[in-house]
Amino acid sequence: MRSRARPALLAAGWAGAAALALVAPGNLVMRLAFGKLDDPALVRQILMCALGLLLALVALRYGERGRPRRPERRADGTVRPALWVRAVTWVAAGVPVLGFSVPHLLWGLDVPLGVASGAGLADLGGSAVFWGLLVAGPVAGAALTLGLIGRWGQTVPDWVPSAGGRPVPRAVAVVPVTVVGLLVGQYGTMMTTCLAFGVTRTCAPGGGAEILDGSWGFSTTYLVFLAWGTSLLAAGAGYLHTTGARAGR
């Protein structure tokens, strides 16, 4: 009976964590972006995030409890991540490149991929540097994300002065991944929900949502944020799984 209940409890735990961390905060990202720091709802939204992360940690530890930890080690002593960890991390690295950098590169070159003829790419404005950052930013983030499954994500490279060869503090990797994953995932969740219910104009502050009309290329960007955020959080959980195995937890 216990073995049958275990998968159900794990599924419920992860689903609850996702609901609390990504859905319940609502427009938290918008509040932070527009400086609405005096809103009483902000405390509740942050609390929901914290509870979601706590539940995710509980689910992660519960899923590992009772299972033998025989990590596969590389020649340098670092742990080779499990297959599921490598998979979600590659997804977290690939989604922003394929779903954000590539389309923005094409739009910056005035190639109307998934954009209605009347959308007016020129109206988006921005200098070449601006478009370059839009394209290069996710690529740089993808490279850092792959560090979660690389050797240098566990041990500081030897060429780094003073710190070379030392274990990488878990917080150095997990905290940035979690923060970015939450912000991107919450925004993607909110805007995808707005898009699904046809209320995007209500959710987008200051207007500008009319550019989505007939332009699936712009609309699917919200799905990219949702997939990017959730896979990034999963990659962070995978990193904890890998480094926990290294520490013998």
Short mmCIF file of C-alpha atoms in Angstrom, two decimals:
data_model
loop_
_atom_site.label_atom_id
_atom_site.label_comp_id
_atom_site.label_asym_id
_atom_site.label_seq_id
_atom_site.Cartn_x
_atom_site.Cartn_y
_atom_site.Cartn_z
CA MET A 1 0.00 0.00 0.00
CA ARG A 2 2.84 2.33 0.90
CA SER A 3 4.58 1.70 -2.43
CA ARG A 4 1.38 2.56 -4.29
CA ALA A 5 0.81 5.74 -2.32
CA ARG A 6 4.37 6.98 -2.83
CA PRO A 7 3.99 8.02 -6.52
CA ALA A 8 0.68 9.72 -5.75
CA LEU A 9 2.20 11.66 -2.85
CA LEU A 10 5.16 12.70 -4.98
CA ALA A 11 2.91 13.85 -7.81
CA ALA A 12 0.73 15.79 -5.37
CA GLY A 13 3.79 17.35 -3.76
CA TRP A 14 5.31 18.55 -7.02
CA ALA A 15 1.95 19.76 -8.32
CA GLY A 16 1.32 21.66 -5.10
CA ALA A 17 4.81 23.17 -5.22
CA ALA A 18 4.26 24.34 -8.79
CA ALA A 19 0.87 25.82 -7.93
CA LEU A 20 2.23 27.71 -4.93
CA ALA A 21 5.44 28.93 -6.55
CA LEU A 22 4.21 29.73 -10.07
CA VAL A 23 0.43 30.15 -10.06
CA ALA A 24 -0.52 31.54 -6.64
CA PRO A 25 1.84 34.57 -6.78
CA GLY A 26 -0.19 35.93 -9.72
CA ASN A 27 1.28 39.21 -10.95
CA LEU A 28 4.25 39.28 -8.54
CA VAL A 29 6.73 39.82 -11.37
CA MET A 30 4.73 42.79 -12.64
CA ARG A 31 4.61 44.31 -9.15
CA LEU A 32 8.38 44.03 -8.82
CA ALA A 33 9.05 45.27 -12.36
CA PHE A 34 6.88 48.36 -11.90
CA GLY A 35 8.02 49.10 -8.34
CA LYS A 36 4.71 48.35 -6.63
CA LEU A 37 6.53 47.48 -3.42
CA ASP A 38 4.02 49.12 -1.09
CA ASP A 39 1.14 46.86 -2.12
CA PRO A 40 -0.03 44.70 0.83
CA ALA A 41 -0.54 41.75 -1.54
CA LEU A 42 3.21 41.60 -2.15
CA VAL A 43 3.88 39.91 1.20
CA ARG A 44 1.28 37.24 0.49
CA GLN A 45 2.71 36.60 -2.96
CA ILE A 46 6.25 36.23 -1.66
CA LEU A 47 4.99 33.92 1.08
CA MET A 48 3.33 31.71 -1.54
CA CYS A 49 6.66 31.47 -3.38
CA ALA A 50 8.48 30.51 -0.20
CA LEU A 51 5.92 27.84 0.66
CA GLY A 52 6.14 26.45 -2.88
CA LEU A 53 9.93 26.18 -2.68
CA LEU A 54 9.72 24.55 0.74
CA LEU A 55 7.21 21.98 -0.54
CA ALA A 56 9.46 21.28 -3.53
CA LEU A 57 12.39 20.56 -1.21
CA VAL A 58 10.21 18.24 0.86
CA ALA A 59 9.09 16.42 -2.29
CA LEU A 60 12.68 16.11 -3.49
CA ARG A 61 13.88 14.66 -0.20
CA TYR A 62 10.87 12.35 0.04
CA GLY A 63 11.52 11.05 -3.48
CA GLU A 64 15.12 10.22 -2.56
CA ARG A 65 14.34 8.70 0.83
CA GLY A 66 15.01 5.01 1.10
CA ARG A 67 16.70 4.79 -2.28
CA PRO A 68 20.32 3.61 -2.40
CA ARG A 69 22.66 6.39 -3.49
CA ARG A 70 25.36 4.93 -5.70
CA PRO A 71 26.39 7.90 -7.80
CA GLU A 72 28.42 7.37 -10.92
CA ARG A 73 31.64 9.29 -10.50
CA ARG A 74 33.90 10.74 -13.13
CA ALA A 75 37.65 10.33 -13.10
CA ASP A 76 38.08 13.67 -11.30
CA GLY A 77 35.73 12.65 -8.50
CA THR A 78 32.72 14.71 -9.56
CA VAL A 79 29.35 13.00 -9.80
CA ARG A 80 27.86 12.25 -13.19
CA PRO A 81 24.26 13.55 -13.02
CA ALA A 82 21.39 11.14 -13.49
CA LEU A 83 19.76 10.89 -16.90
CA TRP A 84 16.68 12.87 -15.86
CA VAL A 85 18.88 15.64 -14.48
CA ARG A 86 20.84 15.90 -17.72
CA ALA A 87 17.61 15.88 -19.72
CA VAL A 88 15.85 18.71 -17.85
CA THR A 89 19.05 20.77 -17.80
CA TRP A 90 19.49 20.50 -21.56
CA VAL A 91 15.85 21.50 -21.97
CA ALA A 92 16.40 24.50 -19.68
CA ALA A 93 19.41 25.50 -21.79
CA GLY A 94 17.80 24.86 -25.17
CA VAL A 95 14.38 26.46 -24.70
CA PRO A 96 15.58 30.09 -24.37
CA VAL A 97 17.98 29.73 -27.30
CA LEU A 98 15.53 28.11 -29.70
CA GLY A 99 12.40 29.82 -28.42
CA PHE A 100 13.72 33.32 -27.74
CA SER A 101 17.16 34.01 -29.24
CA VAL A 102 16.47 32.52 -32.66
CA PRO A 103 13.11 34.29 -33.22
CA HIS A 104 14.50 37.60 -31.96
CA LEU A 105 17.52 37.24 -34.22
CA LEU A 106 15.19 36.78 -37.19
CA TRP A 107 12.96 39.66 -36.12
CA GLY A 108 16.00 41.86 -35.66
CA LEU A 109 16.97 41.01 -39.23
CA ASP A 110 13.40 41.94 -40.27
CA VAL A 111 12.40 38.34 -41.04
CA PRO A 112 8.68 38.11 -40.10
CA LEU A 113 8.67 34.61 -38.58
CA GLY A 114 5.20 34.02 -37.12
CA VAL A 115 4.35 37.69 -37.38
CA ALA A 116 1.36 39.14 -39.18
CA SER A 117 2.18 41.38 -42.10
CA GLY A 118 0.64 44.34 -40.31
CA ALA A 119 2.51 43.82 -37.03
CA GLY A 120 5.26 46.21 -38.03
CA LEU A 121 8.56 44.89 -36.76
CA ALA A 122 10.10 48.31 -37.29
CA ASP A 123 7.72 49.67 -34.67
CA LEU A 124 9.40 47.53 -32.03
CA GLY A 125 12.39 49.86 -32.21
CA GLY A 126 15.69 49.26 -30.48
CA SER A 127 19.27 49.64 -31.63
CA ALA A 128 21.51 46.90 -32.94
CA VAL A 129 23.02 46.63 -29.46
CA PHE A 130 19.55 46.15 -27.97
CA TRP A 131 18.72 43.33 -30.38
CA GLY A 132 22.17 41.83 -29.87
CA LEU A 133 21.59 41.66 -26.12
CA LEU A 134 18.18 40.06 -26.64
CA VAL A 135 19.82 37.35 -28.70
CA ALA A 136 23.03 36.91 -26.70
CA GLY A 137 21.49 37.05 -23.22
CA PRO A 138 19.65 33.71 -23.38
CA VAL A 139 22.67 32.10 -25.08
CA ALA A 140 24.91 33.17 -22.20
CA GLY A 141 22.30 31.97 -19.74
CA ALA A 142 22.14 28.61 -21.51
CA ALA A 143 25.91 28.19 -21.20
CA LEU A 144 25.73 28.90 -17.46
CA THR A 145 22.78 26.51 -17.11
CA LEU A 146 24.81 23.65 -18.58
CA GLY A 147 27.27 24.21 -15.75
CA LEU A 148 24.70 22.54 -13.49
CA ILE A 149 25.60 19.21 -15.07
CA GLY A 150 29.23 19.97 -15.85
CA ARG A 151 32.34 19.35 -13.82
CA TRP A 152 32.82 23.04 -13.17
CA GLY A 153 29.38 23.16 -11.57
CA GLN A 154 30.69 20.96 -8.77
CA THR A 155 34.39 21.85 -8.57
CA VAL A 156 35.96 25.22 -9.27
CA PRO A 157 38.30 24.92 -12.30
CA ASP A 158 41.99 24.69 -11.46
CA TRP A 159 42.80 27.87 -13.37
CA VAL A 160 40.73 30.03 -10.98
CA PRO A 161 43.12 31.76 -8.55
CA SER A 162 42.86 30.74 -4.88
CA ALA A 163 39.59 28.80 -5.33
CA GLY A 164 40.70 26.32 -8.02
CA GLY A 165 39.93 22.70 -7.13
CA ARG A 166 37.54 23.56 -4.31
CA PRO A 167 33.92 22.38 -4.23
CA VAL A 168 31.43 24.91 -5.58
CA PRO A 169 29.07 26.06 -2.79
CA ARG A 170 25.62 24.76 -3.63
CA ALA A 171 24.01 28.14 -3.03
CA VAL A 172 26.19 29.77 -5.68
CA ALA A 173 24.45 27.69 -8.34
CA VAL A 174 21.03 27.06 -6.82
CA VAL A 175 20.07 30.57 -5.71
CA PRO A 176 20.48 32.31 -9.12
CA VAL A 177 18.80 29.42 -10.93
CA THR A 178 15.88 29.47 -8.51
CA VAL A 179 15.40 33.24 -8.64
CA VAL A 180 15.52 33.39 -12.45
CA GLY A 181 13.35 30.28 -12.76
CA LEU A 182 10.70 31.76 -10.47
CA LEU A 183 10.61 35.15 -12.18
CA VAL A 184 10.54 33.76 -15.70
CA GLY A 185 8.18 30.92 -14.79
CA GLN A 186 5.72 33.16 -12.94
CA TYR A 187 5.62 35.64 -15.80
CA GLY A 188 5.13 32.84 -18.33
CA THR A 189 2.40 31.25 -16.22
CA MET A 190 0.50 34.52 -15.77
CA MET A 191 0.69 35.62 -19.41
CA THR A 192 -0.04 32.15 -20.80
CA THR A 193 -3.14 32.01 -18.60
CA CYS A 194 -4.18 35.46 -19.80
CA LEU A 195 -3.62 34.38 -23.40
CA ALA A 196 -5.61 31.18 -22.91
CA PHE A 197 -8.60 33.07 -21.50
CA GLY A 198 -8.35 35.88 -24.04
CA VAL A 199 -7.67 38.60 -21.48
CA THR A 200 -4.11 39.51 -22.48
CA ARG A 201 -4.99 43.20 -22.79
CA THR A 202 -6.09 43.20 -19.17
CA CYS A 203 -2.87 41.54 -18.01
CA ALA A 204 -0.47 43.67 -20.06
CA PRO A 205 0.03 46.98 -18.24
CA GLY A 206 0.14 50.10 -20.35
CA GLY A 207 -1.36 48.44 -23.41
CA GLY A 208 0.65 47.18 -26.35
CA ALA A 209 -1.12 43.82 -26.45
CA GLU A 210 -2.60 44.61 -29.87
CA ILE A 211 0.71 43.53 -31.43
CA LEU A 212 -0.30 39.92 -30.60
CA ASP A 213 -3.22 39.99 -33.04
CA GLY A 214 -2.58 37.39 -35.74
CA SER A 215 1.05 36.98 -34.67
CA TRP A 216 1.64 33.55 -33.18
CA GLY A 217 5.36 34.27 -33.05
CA PHE A 218 4.81 36.91 -30.39
CA SER A 219 2.12 34.97 -28.53
CA THR A 220 4.18 31.79 -28.17
CA THR A 221 6.90 33.78 -26.41
CA TYR A 222 4.78 33.44 -23.27
CA LEU A 223 4.88 29.65 -23.61
CA VAL A 224 8.65 29.90 -24.00
CA PHE A 225 8.89 31.77 -20.70
CA LEU A 226 6.68 29.16 -19.03
CA ALA A 227 8.75 26.24 -20.35
CA TRP A 228 12.01 28.04 -19.61
CA GLY A 229 11.09 28.84 -16.01
CA THR A 230 9.73 25.41 -15.12
CA SER A 231 12.62 23.54 -16.74
CA LEU A 232 15.12 25.86 -15.02
CA LEU A 233 13.56 25.10 -11.63
CA ALA A 234 13.66 21.40 -12.45
CA ALA A 235 17.34 21.74 -13.39
CA GLY A 236 17.97 23.40 -10.02
CA ALA A 237 16.29 20.48 -8.27
CA GLY A 238 18.43 18.14 -10.34
CA TYR A 239 21.56 19.96 -9.24
CA LEU A 240 20.56 19.49 -5.60
CA HIS A 241 20.01 15.81 -6.34
CA THR A 242 23.46 15.50 -7.91
CA THR A 243 25.38 17.42 -5.28
CA GLY A 244 23.45 15.65 -2.52
CA ALA A 245 24.67 12.35 -3.95
CA ARG A 246 28.22 13.67 -3.94
CA ALA A 247 27.91 14.61 -0.29
CA GLY A 248 26.41 11.24 0.53
CA ARG A 249 23.01 12.61 1.53
#
